[in-house]
Tab-separated table of C-alpha atoms in Angstrom:
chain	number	residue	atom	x	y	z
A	17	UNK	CA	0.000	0.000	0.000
A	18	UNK	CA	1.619	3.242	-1.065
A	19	UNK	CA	0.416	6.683	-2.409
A	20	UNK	CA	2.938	7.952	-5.263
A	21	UNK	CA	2.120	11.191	-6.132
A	22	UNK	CA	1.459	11.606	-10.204
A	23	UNK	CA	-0.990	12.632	-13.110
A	24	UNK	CA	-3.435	9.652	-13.594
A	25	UNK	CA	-2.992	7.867	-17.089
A	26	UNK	CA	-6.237	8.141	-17.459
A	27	UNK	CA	-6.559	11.600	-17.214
A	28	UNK	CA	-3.608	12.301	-19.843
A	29	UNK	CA	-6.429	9.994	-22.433
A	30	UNK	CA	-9.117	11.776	-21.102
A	31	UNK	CA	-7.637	15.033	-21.992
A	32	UNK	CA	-6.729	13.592	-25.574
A	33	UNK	CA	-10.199	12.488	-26.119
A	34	UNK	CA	-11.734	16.274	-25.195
A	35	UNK	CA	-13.661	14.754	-21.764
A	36	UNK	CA	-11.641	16.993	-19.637
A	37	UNK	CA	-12.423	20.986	-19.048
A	38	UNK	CA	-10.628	23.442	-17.115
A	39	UNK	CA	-11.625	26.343	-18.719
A	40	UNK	CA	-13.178	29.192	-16.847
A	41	UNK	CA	-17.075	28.696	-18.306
A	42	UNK	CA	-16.634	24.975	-17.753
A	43	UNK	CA	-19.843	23.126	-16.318
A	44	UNK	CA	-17.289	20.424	-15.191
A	45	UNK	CA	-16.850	19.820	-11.663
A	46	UNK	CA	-13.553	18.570	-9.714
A	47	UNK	CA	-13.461	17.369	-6.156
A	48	UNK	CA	-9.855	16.838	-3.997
A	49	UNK	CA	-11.027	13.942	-1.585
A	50	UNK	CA	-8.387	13.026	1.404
A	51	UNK	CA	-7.087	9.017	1.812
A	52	UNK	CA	-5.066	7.679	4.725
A	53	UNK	CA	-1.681	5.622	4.409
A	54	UNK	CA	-3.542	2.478	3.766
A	55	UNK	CA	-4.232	3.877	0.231
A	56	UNK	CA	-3.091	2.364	-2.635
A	57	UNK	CA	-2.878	5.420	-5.645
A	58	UNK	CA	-0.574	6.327	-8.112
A	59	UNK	CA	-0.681	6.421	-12.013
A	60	UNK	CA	-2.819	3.811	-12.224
A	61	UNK	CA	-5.729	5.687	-10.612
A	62	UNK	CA	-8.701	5.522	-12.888
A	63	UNK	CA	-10.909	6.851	-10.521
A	64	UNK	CA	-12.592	7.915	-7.348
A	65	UNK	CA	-12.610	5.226	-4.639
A	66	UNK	CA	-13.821	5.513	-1.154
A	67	UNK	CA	-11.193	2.628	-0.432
A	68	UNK	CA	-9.106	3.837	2.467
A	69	UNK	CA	-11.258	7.476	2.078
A	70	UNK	CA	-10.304	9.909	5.596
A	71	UNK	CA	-13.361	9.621	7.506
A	72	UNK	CA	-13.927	11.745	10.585
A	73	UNK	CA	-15.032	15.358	11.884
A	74	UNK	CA	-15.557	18.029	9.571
A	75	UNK	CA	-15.091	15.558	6.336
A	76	UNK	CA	-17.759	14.219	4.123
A	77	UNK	CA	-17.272	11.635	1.791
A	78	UNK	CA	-15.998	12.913	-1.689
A	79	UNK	CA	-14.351	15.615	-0.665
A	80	UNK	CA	-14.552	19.140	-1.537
A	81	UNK	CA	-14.717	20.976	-4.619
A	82	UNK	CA	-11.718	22.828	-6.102
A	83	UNK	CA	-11.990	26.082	-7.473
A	84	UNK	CA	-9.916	26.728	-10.712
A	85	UNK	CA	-7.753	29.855	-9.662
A	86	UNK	CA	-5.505	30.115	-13.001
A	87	UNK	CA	-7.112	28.937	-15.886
A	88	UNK	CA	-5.306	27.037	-18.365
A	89	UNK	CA	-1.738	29.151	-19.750
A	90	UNK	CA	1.255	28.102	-20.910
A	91	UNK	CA	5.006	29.080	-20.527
A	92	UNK	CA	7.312	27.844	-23.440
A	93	UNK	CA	6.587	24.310	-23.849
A	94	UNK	CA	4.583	24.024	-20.400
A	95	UNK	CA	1.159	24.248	-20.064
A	96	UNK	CA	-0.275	24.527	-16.750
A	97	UNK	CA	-3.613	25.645	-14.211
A	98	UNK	CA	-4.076	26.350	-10.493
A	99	UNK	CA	-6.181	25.454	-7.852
A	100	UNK	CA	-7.293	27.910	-5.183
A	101	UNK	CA	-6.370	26.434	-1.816
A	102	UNK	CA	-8.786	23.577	-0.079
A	103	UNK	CA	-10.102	23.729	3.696
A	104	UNK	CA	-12.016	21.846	5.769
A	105	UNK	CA	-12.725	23.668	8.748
A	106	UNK	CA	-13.105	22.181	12.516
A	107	UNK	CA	-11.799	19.006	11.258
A	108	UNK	CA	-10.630	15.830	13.347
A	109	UNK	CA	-8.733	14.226	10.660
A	110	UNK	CA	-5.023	12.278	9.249
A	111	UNK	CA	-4.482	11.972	5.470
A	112	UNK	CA	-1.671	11.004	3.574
A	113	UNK	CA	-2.369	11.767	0.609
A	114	UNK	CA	-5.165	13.167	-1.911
A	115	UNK	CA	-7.061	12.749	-4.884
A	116	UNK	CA	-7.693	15.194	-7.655
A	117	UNK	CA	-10.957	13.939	-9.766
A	118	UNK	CA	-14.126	14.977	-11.988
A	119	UNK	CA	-17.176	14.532	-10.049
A	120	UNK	CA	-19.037	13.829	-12.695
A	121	UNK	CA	-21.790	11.429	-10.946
A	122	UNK	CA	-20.866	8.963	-13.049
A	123	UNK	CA	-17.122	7.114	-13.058
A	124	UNK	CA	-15.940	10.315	-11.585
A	125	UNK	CA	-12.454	9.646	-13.020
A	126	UNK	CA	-8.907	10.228	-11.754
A	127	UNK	CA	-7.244	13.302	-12.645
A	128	UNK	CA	-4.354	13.567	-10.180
A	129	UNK	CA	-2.936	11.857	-7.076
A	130	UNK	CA	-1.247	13.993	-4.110
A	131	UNK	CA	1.718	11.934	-1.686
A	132	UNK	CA	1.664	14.507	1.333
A	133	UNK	CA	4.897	13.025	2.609
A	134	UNK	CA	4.209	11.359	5.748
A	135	UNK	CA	0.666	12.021	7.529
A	136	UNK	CA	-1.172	15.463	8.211
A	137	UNK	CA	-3.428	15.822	11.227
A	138	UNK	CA	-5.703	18.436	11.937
A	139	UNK	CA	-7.705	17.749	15.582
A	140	UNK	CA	-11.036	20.160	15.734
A	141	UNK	CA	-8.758	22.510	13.139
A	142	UNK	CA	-8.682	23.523	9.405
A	143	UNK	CA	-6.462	20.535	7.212
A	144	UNK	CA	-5.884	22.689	4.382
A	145	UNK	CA	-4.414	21.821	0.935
A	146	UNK	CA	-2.149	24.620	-0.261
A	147	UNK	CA	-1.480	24.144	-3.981
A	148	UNK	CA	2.394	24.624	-4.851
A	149	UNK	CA	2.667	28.223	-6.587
A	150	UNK	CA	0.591	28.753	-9.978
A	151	UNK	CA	3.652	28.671	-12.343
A	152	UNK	CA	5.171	26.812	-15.075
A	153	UNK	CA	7.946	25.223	-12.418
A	154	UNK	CA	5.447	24.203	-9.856
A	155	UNK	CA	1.630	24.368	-10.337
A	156	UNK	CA	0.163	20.382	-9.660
A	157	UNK	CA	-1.177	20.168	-13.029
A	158	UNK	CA	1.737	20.675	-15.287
A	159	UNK	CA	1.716	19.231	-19.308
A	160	UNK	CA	5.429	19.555	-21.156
């Protein structure tokens, strides 16, 4: 069981095959949902699981939303977008790790899987996931 933090194969076909939209007018909606150390995601990832899903104060099943804070740009070869940070207030939770995904109500599939590094606790606090900066070095979702 390990979390290895990468874009989901899936997503990179699902963006070749048009079924993914980050554009600013999109009427697509993505989710980040939290999973503990016994999670098994990486590449593979197709799509949402509640396998090994954080449960506990403050956090509902599926996650929450992410809000698209730098639509879709490029630098040289890179092209990249930004997610505004993710809270969940007066929680009592440990994650490891995260998953990016398109609730879509349907397969809601895989777009990206976080490795936090060890595990994050919050006890009655905000766990909050602060997106690396918005740029071609850094931002999570990066294309080159």
């Amino acid at each position: 069981m390990a979390i290895s933090q990468a874009l989901c194969t899936s997503f990179k076909v699902a963006l070749l095959n048009g079924e993914m939209d980050f554009s600013s007018d999109t009427s697509q909606t993505f989710k980040v949902a939290l999973y503990t150390s016994s999670a098994t995601l990486g590449a593979a990832t197709a799509s949402y699981t509640t396998t090994e899903e954080v449960s506990g104060t403050g956090y509902t099943a599926g996650g929450e939303e992410v809000t698209i804070a730098l639509n879709p740009t490029s630098s040289g070869t890179t092209a990249y977008l930004d997610f505004d940070d993710v809270t969940w207030s007066t929680a009592t939770i440990t994650a490891r790790g995260a998953l990016v995904y398109k609730a879509d109500g349907g397969t809601n599939p895989a777009v990206a899987v976080l490795d936090f590094g060890g595990d994050k606790t919050s006890t009655a606090g905000d766990f909050t996931i602060v997106w690396p900066a918005g740029d071609v070095s850094n931002a999570i979702i990066r294309i080159s």
